[in-house]
mmCIF file of C-alpha atoms and ligand atoms in Angstrom:
data_model
loop_
_atom_site.group_PDB
_atom_site.id
_atom_site.type_symbol
_atom_site.label_atom_id
_atom_site.label_comp_id
_atom_site.label_asym_id
_atom_site.label_seq_id
_atom_site.Cartn_x
_atom_site.Cartn_y
_atom_site.Cartn_z
ATOM 1 C CA MET A 1 20.329 -10.889 -11.128
ATOM 2 C CA SER A 2 22.208 -14.129 -10.631
ATOM 3 C CA GLU A 3 20.390 -17.448 -10.487
ATOM 4 C CA GLY A 4 18.983 -18.087 -7.031
ATOM 5 C CA THR A 5 19.274 -14.472 -5.790
ATOM 6 C CA PRO A 6 15.834 -13.344 -4.692
ATOM 7 C CA ARG A 7 14.396 -10.173 -6.162
ATOM 8 C CA VAL A 8 13.842 -7.448 -3.577
ATOM 9 C CA ALA A 9 10.469 -5.947 -2.724
ATOM 10 C CA ILE A 10 9.642 -2.973 -0.489
ATOM 11 C CA VAL A 11 6.243 -2.867 1.182
ATOM 12 C CA THR A 12 5.430 0.388 2.992
ATOM 13 C CA GLY A 13 3.209 0.476 6.066
ATOM 14 C CA ALA A 14 4.033 -3.214 6.525
ATOM 15 C CA ALA A 15 4.084 -3.363 10.335
ATOM 16 C CA ARG A 16 0.457 -4.469 10.373
ATOM 17 C CA GLY A 17 -2.744 -4.915 8.387
ATOM 18 C CA ILE A 18 -2.715 -5.177 4.599
ATOM 19 C CA GLY A 19 0.978 -4.258 4.410
ATOM 20 C CA ALA A 20 2.023 -7.010 6.824
ATOM 21 C CA ALA A 21 -0.027 -9.639 4.948
ATOM 22 C CA THR A 22 1.401 -8.422 1.640
ATOM 23 C CA ALA A 23 4.988 -8.517 2.913
ATOM 24 C CA GLN A 24 4.447 -12.085 4.143
ATOM 25 C CA ARG A 25 2.836 -13.129 0.872
ATOM 26 C CA LEU A 26 5.615 -11.650 -1.283
ATOM 27 C CA ALA A 27 8.209 -13.363 0.926
ATOM 28 C CA ALA A 28 6.353 -16.663 0.428
ATOM 29 C CA ASP A 29 6.417 -15.918 -3.324
ATOM 30 C CA GLY A 30 10.232 -15.821 -3.109
ATOM 31 C CA PHE A 31 11.038 -12.122 -2.704
ATOM 32 C CA ALA A 32 13.399 -10.722 -0.093
ATOM 33 C CA VAL A 33 11.166 -8.136 1.554
ATOM 34 C CA ALA A 34 11.908 -4.777 3.139
ATOM 35 C CA VAL A 35 9.228 -4.252 5.780
ATOM 36 C CA LEU A 36 9.027 -0.458 5.944
ATOM 37 C CA ASP A 37 6.999 1.458 8.500
ATOM 38 C CA LEU A 38 7.175 4.698 10.476
ATOM 39 C CA ASP A 39 8.868 3.070 13.454
ATOM 40 C CA GLU A 40 11.409 0.326 12.750
ATOM 41 C CA GLY A 41 10.608 -1.270 16.125
ATOM 42 C CA ASN A 42 7.037 -1.933 14.961
ATOM 43 C CA THR A 43 8.238 -3.988 11.992
ATOM 44 C CA LYS A 44 9.672 -6.729 14.230
ATOM 45 C CA GLU A 45 6.551 -8.903 14.220
ATOM 46 C CA THR A 46 6.223 -8.954 10.425
ATOM 47 C CA VAL A 47 9.954 -9.571 9.988
ATOM 48 C CA ALA A 48 9.845 -12.428 12.521
ATOM 49 C CA ALA A 49 6.822 -14.024 10.804
ATOM 50 C CA ILE A 50 8.607 -13.925 7.444
ATOM 51 C CA GLU A 51 11.805 -15.377 8.899
ATOM 52 C CA ALA A 52 9.899 -18.081 10.785
ATOM 53 C CA ALA A 53 8.395 -19.162 7.467
ATOM 54 C CA GLY A 54 11.890 -19.409 5.945
ATOM 55 C CA GLY A 55 11.877 -16.073 4.119
ATOM 56 C CA THR A 56 14.206 -13.085 4.089
ATOM 57 C CA ALA A 57 13.136 -9.718 5.523
ATOM 58 C CA LEU A 58 14.606 -6.429 6.692
ATOM 59 C CA GLY A 59 12.791 -4.004 8.989
ATOM 60 C CA VAL A 60 13.234 -0.370 7.966
ATOM 61 C CA GLY A 61 11.910 2.741 9.715
ATOM 62 C CA ALA A 62 10.944 5.739 7.586
ATOM 63 C CA ASP A 63 8.206 8.305 7.134
ATOM 64 C CA VAL A 64 7.231 7.919 3.476
ATOM 65 C CA SER A 65 6.262 11.590 3.277
ATOM 66 C CA ASP A 66 9.813 12.735 4.125
ATOM 67 C CA ALA A 67 12.122 12.869 1.090
ATOM 68 C CA GLU A 68 15.365 12.431 3.053
ATOM 69 C CA GLN A 69 14.046 9.506 5.084
ATOM 70 C CA VAL A 70 12.734 7.832 1.928
ATOM 71 C CA GLN A 71 16.080 8.167 0.138
ATOM 72 C CA ALA A 72 17.979 6.850 3.178
ATOM 73 C CA ALA A 73 15.564 3.918 3.505
ATOM 74 C CA VAL A 74 15.783 2.938 -0.154
ATOM 75 C CA ASP A 75 19.600 3.279 -0.091
ATOM 76 C CA ARG A 76 19.675 1.010 2.958
ATOM 77 C CA VAL A 77 17.465 -1.597 1.308
ATOM 78 C CA ALA A 78 19.658 -1.568 -1.801
ATOM 79 C CA ALA A 79 22.817 -1.970 0.310
ATOM 80 C CA GLU A 80 21.511 -4.631 2.721
ATOM 81 C CA LEU A 81 19.040 -6.663 0.645
ATOM 82 C CA GLY A 82 19.741 -5.716 -2.968
ATOM 83 C CA PRO A 83 18.197 -3.429 -5.595
ATOM 84 C CA PRO A 84 14.476 -2.937 -4.908
ATOM 85 C CA VAL A 85 12.550 -3.846 -8.069
ATOM 86 C CA VAL A 86 9.126 -4.267 -6.480
ATOM 87 C CA LEU A 87 7.412 -1.426 -4.615
ATOM 88 C CA VAL A 88 4.074 -1.687 -2.867
ATOM 89 C CA ASN A 89 2.889 1.771 -1.770
ATOM 90 C CA ASN A 90 0.607 0.710 1.066
ATOM 91 C CA ALA A 91 1.329 3.129 3.955
ATOM 92 C CA GLY A 92 -1.813 5.041 4.753
ATOM 93 C CA VAL A 93 -3.689 7.163 7.265
ATOM 94 C CA THR A 94 -7.181 8.562 7.591
ATOM 95 C CA ARG A 95 -8.228 11.928 9.007
ATOM 96 C CA ASP A 96 -11.975 11.708 8.365
ATOM 97 C CA ASN A 97 -14.193 14.734 8.775
ATOM 98 C CA MET A 98 -17.093 16.339 6.971
ATOM 99 C CA LEU A 99 -15.853 19.070 4.637
ATOM 100 C CA PHE A 100 -17.040 21.938 6.829
ATOM 101 C CA LYS A 101 -15.053 20.566 9.763
ATOM 102 C CA MET A 102 -11.987 19.354 7.865
ATOM 103 C CA THR A 103 -8.821 21.232 8.800
ATOM 104 C CA GLU A 104 -5.865 22.011 6.558
ATOM 105 C CA VAL A 105 -3.864 19.604 8.689
ATOM 106 C CA ASP A 106 -6.409 16.808 8.048
ATOM 107 C CA TRP A 107 -6.051 17.493 4.334
ATOM 108 C CA ASP A 108 -2.262 17.818 4.248
ATOM 109 C CA VAL A 109 -1.472 14.754 6.378
ATOM 110 C CA VAL A 110 -3.563 12.502 4.153
ATOM 111 C CA MET A 111 -2.171 13.969 0.925
ATOM 112 C CA ASN A 112 1.384 13.756 2.228
ATOM 113 C CA VAL A 113 1.300 10.116 3.307
ATOM 114 C CA HIS A 114 -0.638 8.709 0.347
ATOM 115 C CA LEU A 115 0.330 10.894 -2.611
ATOM 116 C CA ARG A 116 3.663 12.482 -1.694
ATOM 117 C CA GLY A 117 4.691 9.188 -0.056
ATOM 118 C CA ALA A 118 3.916 7.111 -3.151
ATOM 119 C CA PHE A 119 5.665 9.682 -5.345
ATOM 120 C CA LEU A 120 8.822 9.821 -3.206
ATOM 121 C CA MET A 121 9.044 6.039 -2.865
ATOM 122 C CA ALA A 122 8.485 5.436 -6.590
ATOM 123 C CA ARG A 123 10.987 8.119 -7.552
ATOM 124 C CA ALA A 124 13.633 6.620 -5.283
ATOM 125 C CA CYS A 125 13.043 3.028 -6.483
ATOM 126 C CA GLN A 126 12.540 3.551 -10.222
ATOM 127 C CA LYS A 127 16.227 3.661 -11.116
ATOM 128 C CA TYR A 128 16.732 0.162 -9.734
ATOM 129 C CA MET A 129 13.813 -1.093 -11.804
ATOM 130 C CA VAL A 130 15.027 0.669 -14.944
ATOM 131 C CA ASP A 131 18.572 -0.691 -14.429
ATOM 132 C CA ALA A 132 17.155 -4.207 -13.994
ATOM 133 C CA LYS A 133 14.841 -3.736 -17.006
ATOM 134 C CA TRP A 134 12.167 -5.268 -14.767
ATOM 135 C CA GLY A 135 9.988 -3.881 -12.055
ATOM 136 C CA ARG A 136 6.577 -3.824 -10.440
ATOM 137 C CA VAL A 137 4.808 -0.961 -8.677
ATOM 138 C CA VAL A 138 1.523 -1.592 -6.886
ATOM 139 C CA ASN A 139 -0.317 1.326 -5.282
ATOM 140 C CA LEU A 140 -3.075 0.951 -2.698
ATOM 141 C CA SER A 141 -6.102 2.926 -3.802
ATOM 142 C CA SER A 142 -9.569 2.373 -2.284
ATOM 143 C CA THR A 143 -13.249 2.157 -3.135
ATOM 144 C CA SER A 144 -13.313 5.584 -1.446
ATOM 145 C CA ALA A 145 -11.762 6.925 -4.678
ATOM 146 C CA LEU A 146 -15.344 6.815 -5.998
ATOM 147 C CA GLY A 147 -16.457 9.146 -3.213
ATOM 148 C CA ASN A 148 -17.169 8.564 0.461
ATOM 149 C CA ARG A 149 -18.930 10.776 2.974
ATOM 150 C CA GLY A 150 -16.489 12.268 5.489
ATOM 151 C CA GLN A 151 -13.440 11.445 3.365
ATOM 152 C CA ALA A 152 -12.907 14.377 0.976
ATOM 153 C CA ASN A 153 -9.164 14.209 1.703
ATOM 154 C CA TYR A 154 -8.807 10.412 1.563
ATOM 155 C CA SER A 155 -11.001 9.934 -1.522
ATOM 156 C CA ALA A 156 -9.076 12.653 -3.379
ATOM 157 C CA ALA A 157 -5.768 11.010 -2.456
ATOM 158 C CA LYS A 158 -6.967 7.519 -3.438
ATOM 159 C CA ALA A 159 -8.337 8.811 -6.771
ATOM 160 C CA GLY A 160 -5.051 10.666 -7.272
ATOM 161 C CA LEU A 161 -3.152 7.429 -6.806
ATOM 162 C CA GLN A 162 -5.068 5.941 -9.726
ATOM 163 C CA GLY A 163 -3.853 8.715 -12.054
ATOM 164 C CA PHE A 164 -0.345 8.379 -10.652
ATOM 165 C CA THR A 165 -0.447 4.633 -11.351
ATOM 166 C CA LYS A 166 -1.532 5.095 -14.967
ATOM 167 C CA THR A 167 1.200 7.663 -15.622
ATOM 168 C CA LEU A 168 3.903 5.413 -14.137
ATOM 169 C CA ALA A 169 2.629 2.631 -16.395
ATOM 170 C CA ILE A 170 3.045 4.888 -19.438
ATOM 171 C CA GLU A 171 6.476 6.258 -18.463
ATOM 172 C CA LEU A 172 8.088 3.052 -17.223
ATOM 173 C CA GLY A 173 6.546 0.402 -19.473
ATOM 174 C CA LYS A 174 9.403 0.384 -21.964
ATOM 175 C CA PHE A 175 11.773 -0.584 -19.165
ATOM 176 C CA GLY A 176 9.805 -3.732 -18.317
ATOM 177 C CA VAL A 177 8.140 -2.033 -15.369
ATOM 178 C CA THR A 178 4.399 -2.340 -14.734
ATOM 179 C CA ALA A 179 2.329 -0.169 -12.393
ATOM 180 C CA ASN A 180 -1.098 -1.137 -11.134
ATOM 181 C CA ALA A 181 -3.458 -0.188 -8.332
ATOM 182 C CA VAL A 182 -5.525 -2.261 -5.960
ATOM 183 C CA ALA A 183 -8.665 -0.598 -4.639
ATOM 184 C CA PRO A 184 -9.945 -2.504 -1.608
ATOM 185 C CA GLY A 185 -13.372 -2.233 -0.094
ATOM 186 C CA PHE A 186 -13.875 -2.915 3.623
ATOM 187 C CA ILE A 187 -10.861 -4.806 4.992
ATOM 188 C CA GLN A 188 -10.708 -5.855 8.647
ATOM 189 C CA THR A 189 -7.671 -3.985 10.020
ATOM 190 C CA GLU A 190 -6.732 -1.420 12.651
ATOM 191 C CA MET A 191 -7.791 1.283 10.178
ATOM 192 C CA THR A 192 -11.415 0.099 9.979
ATOM 193 C CA LYS A 193 -11.371 -0.639 13.724
ATOM 194 C CA ALA A 194 -10.404 2.984 14.378
ATOM 195 C CA THR A 195 -13.230 4.142 12.095
ATOM 196 C CA ALA A 196 -15.734 2.066 14.117
ATOM 197 C CA GLU A 197 -14.366 3.553 17.352
ATOM 198 C CA ARG A 198 -14.679 7.077 15.978
ATOM 199 C CA MET A 199 -18.297 6.385 15.048
ATOM 200 C CA GLY A 200 -19.007 4.884 18.474
ATOM 201 C CA ILE A 201 -19.929 1.480 17.002
ATOM 202 C CA ALA A 202 -18.576 -1.835 18.323
ATOM 203 C CA PHE A 203 -16.157 -3.234 15.716
ATOM 204 C CA GLU A 204 -18.100 -6.536 15.551
ATOM 205 C CA ASP A 205 -21.318 -4.688 14.735
ATOM 206 C CA PHE A 206 -19.513 -2.475 12.227
ATOM 207 C CA ILE A 207 -18.196 -5.617 10.481
ATOM 208 C CA LYS A 208 -21.638 -7.277 10.487
ATOM 209 C CA GLY A 209 -23.242 -4.154 9.041
ATOM 210 C CA ALA A 210 -20.604 -3.885 6.298
ATOM 211 C CA ALA A 211 -20.825 -7.603 5.458
ATOM 212 C CA SER A 212 -24.593 -7.348 5.017
ATOM 213 C CA GLN A 213 -24.005 -4.905 2.132
ATOM 214 C CA ILE A 214 -21.297 -6.986 0.424
ATOM 215 C CA PRO A 215 -22.322 -9.588 -2.191
ATOM 216 C CA VAL A 216 -19.882 -12.256 -0.921
ATOM 217 C CA ALA A 217 -21.431 -11.685 2.537
ATOM 218 C CA ARG A 218 -18.222 -11.027 4.416
ATOM 219 C CA VAL A 219 -15.722 -8.236 4.870
ATOM 220 C CA GLY A 220 -12.268 -8.559 3.352
ATOM 221 C CA GLN A 221 -9.162 -9.789 5.130
ATOM 222 C CA PRO A 222 -5.632 -8.459 4.537
ATOM 223 C CA GLU A 223 -4.769 -11.742 2.785
ATOM 224 C CA ASP A 224 -7.448 -11.037 0.139
ATOM 225 C CA ILE A 225 -5.533 -7.932 -0.897
ATOM 226 C CA ALA A 226 -2.118 -9.597 -0.578
ATOM 227 C CA HIS A 227 -3.299 -12.195 -3.091
ATOM 228 C CA LEU A 228 -4.114 -9.545 -5.695
ATOM 229 C CA VAL A 229 -0.824 -7.726 -5.102
ATOM 230 C CA SER A 230 0.936 -11.063 -5.565
ATOM 231 C CA PHE A 231 -0.721 -11.414 -8.973
ATOM 232 C CA PHE A 232 0.310 -7.933 -10.132
ATOM 233 C CA VAL A 233 3.878 -8.560 -8.998
ATOM 234 C CA SER A 234 4.110 -11.999 -10.611
ATOM 235 C CA GLU A 235 6.260 -12.696 -13.670
ATOM 236 C CA GLY A 236 3.232 -13.637 -15.741
ATOM 237 C CA ALA A 237 1.494 -10.287 -15.175
ATOM 238 C CA GLY A 238 3.988 -8.351 -17.314
ATOM 239 C CA PHE A 239 1.337 -7.390 -19.899
ATOM 240 C CA VAL A 240 -1.062 -5.993 -17.295
ATOM 241 C CA SER A 241 -0.253 -2.367 -16.532
ATOM 242 C CA GLY A 242 -2.008 0.860 -15.616
ATOM 243 C CA GLN A 243 -4.992 -1.028 -14.234
ATOM 244 C CA VAL A 244 -7.097 -0.497 -11.149
ATOM 245 C CA VAL A 245 -8.732 -3.593 -9.694
ATOM 246 C CA TYR A 246 -11.454 -3.123 -7.097
ATOM 247 C CA ALA A 247 -11.344 -5.891 -4.508
ATOM 248 C CA ALA A 248 -14.532 -5.336 -2.570
ATOM 249 C CA GLY A 249 -16.439 -8.612 -2.574
ATOM 250 C CA GLY A 250 -18.743 -7.421 -5.324
ATOM 251 C CA PRO A 251 -19.069 -5.103 -8.308
ATOM 252 C CA LYS A 252 -19.955 -1.930 -6.383
ATOM 253 C CA ALA A 253 -17.955 -0.016 -3.819
HETATM 254 P P1 NAP B 1 -3.379 0.214 8.971
HETATM 255 O O1 NAP B 1 -3.715 -1.047 9.663
HETATM 256 O O2 NAP B 1 -3.739 1.509 9.611
HETATM 257 O O3 NAP B 1 -1.815 0.183 8.635
HETATM 258 C C1 NAP B 1 -1.195 1.265 7.992
HETATM 259 C C2 NAP B 1 0.282 1.225 8.305
HETATM 260 O O4 NAP B 1 0.884 2.345 7.618
HETATM 261 C C3 NAP B 1 0.589 1.389 9.804
HETATM 262 O O5 NAP B 1 1.547 0.434 10.218
HETATM 263 C C4 NAP B 1 1.117 2.810 9.876
HETATM 264 O O6 NAP B 1 2.087 3.019 10.891
HETATM 265 C C5 NAP B 1 1.799 2.949 8.523
HETATM 266 N N1 NAP B 1 2.040 4.349 8.194
HETATM 267 C C6 NAP B 1 1.207 5.410 8.389
HETATM 268 N N2 NAP B 1 1.798 6.544 8.013
HETATM 269 C C7 NAP B 1 3.032 6.217 7.566
HETATM 270 C C8 NAP B 1 4.119 6.972 7.042
HETATM 271 N N3 NAP B 1 4.057 8.305 6.912
HETATM 272 N N4 NAP B 1 5.242 6.308 6.677
HETATM 273 C C9 NAP B 1 5.331 4.974 6.821
HETATM 274 N N5 NAP B 1 4.335 4.200 7.314
HETATM 275 C C10 NAP B 1 3.201 4.824 7.678
HETATM 276 O O7 NAP B 1 -4.045 0.287 7.510
HETATM 277 P P2 NAP B 1 -4.594 -0.861 6.514
HETATM 278 O O8 NAP B 1 -6.044 -0.976 6.752
HETATM 279 O O9 NAP B 1 -3.730 -2.067 6.541
HETATM 280 O O10 NAP B 1 -4.435 -0.082 5.137
HETATM 281 C C11 NAP B 1 -3.311 -0.234 4.280
HETATM 282 C C12 NAP B 1 -3.554 0.557 2.992
HETATM 283 O O11 NAP B 1 -4.753 0.101 2.370
HETATM 284 C C13 NAP B 1 -3.730 2.056 3.218
HETATM 285 O O12 NAP B 1 -3.165 2.761 2.146
HETATM 286 C C14 NAP B 1 -5.233 2.219 3.218
HETATM 287 O O13 NAP B 1 -5.598 3.522 2.886
HETATM 288 C C15 NAP B 1 -5.624 1.199 2.174
HETATM 289 N N6 NAP B 1 -7.017 0.733 2.278
HETATM 290 C C16 NAP B 1 -7.490 0.143 3.416
HETATM 291 C C17 NAP B 1 -8.807 -0.281 3.471
HETATM 292 C C18 NAP B 1 -9.402 -0.938 4.685
HETATM 293 O O14 NAP B 1 -10.630 -1.185 4.693
HETATM 294 N N7 NAP B 1 -8.633 -1.271 5.704
HETATM 295 C C19 NAP B 1 -9.646 -0.099 2.356
HETATM 296 C C20 NAP B 1 -9.129 0.511 1.223
HETATM 297 C C21 NAP B 1 -7.814 0.912 1.190
HETATM 298 P P3 NAP B 1 1.656 3.644 12.328
HETATM 299 O O15 NAP B 1 0.835 2.618 12.992
HETATM 300 O O16 NAP B 1 2.963 3.887 13.026
HETATM 301 O O17 NAP B 1 0.884 4.889 12.037
#
């Protein structure tokens, strides 16, 4: 990398929520950021916010669970922005249901986006990190990895991501690549809003109820998670790898 050329980061699911905040934070940290989401059109707002703040961004449409789309997206990022050496696997979905009502589709969709998606993205990006002898992978886990009623699929996927993270740390460490996971608690985004809607609770009340159980007496904001991702991606964090940090406003999920 020549002096002054920004390193390139890919953030998946970056059209909104935690991904959008993370993309903006990494751009502010000096990375050129590929804002990847299912629909390229939906990335416009995040890209515009990064550019308005003086950063560099590229909107890319891809389904992270589709191998061909992932390869095409990563190739495009490498060609248009430069070799991606930072990957934040943030794209996510929920298909909550109690076990007895959970369908195979509920199970497969969640596994495919979180686990297959993180695998495909990491596999496509690793060669750029290995070539650069430097890289950072951050995977979005969740406090649900510890178990959560109605989320057998999601909790299994988020726990799976922790094992995936630790194995990447072991395999890629000698190439200067770290892999870590962030496990957020309740973060105020469209995802938690949709959960409130499904439960028939006003989002404001849902937030108040959650905050009353959280030691810091508030729910998390996307920027809280972006801050932790920024740490893991930073130059100085090169000796921190294979870790899972719970960011939940307290010691318990
Ligand atoms: P969000 O607001 O629902 O945003 C998720 C983004 O991912 C959306 O833009 C969505 O696009 C995109 N996406 C979904 N499937 C995709 C696919 N196959 N390929 C590419 N992009 C895809 O969610 P969030 O709350 O910011 O959550 C971000 C991550 O943090 C997720 O992994 C989530 O599981 C995790 N997390 C969230 C919380 C929380 O409390 N919010 C807590 C713990 C962990 P579409 O809109 O087009 O579907």
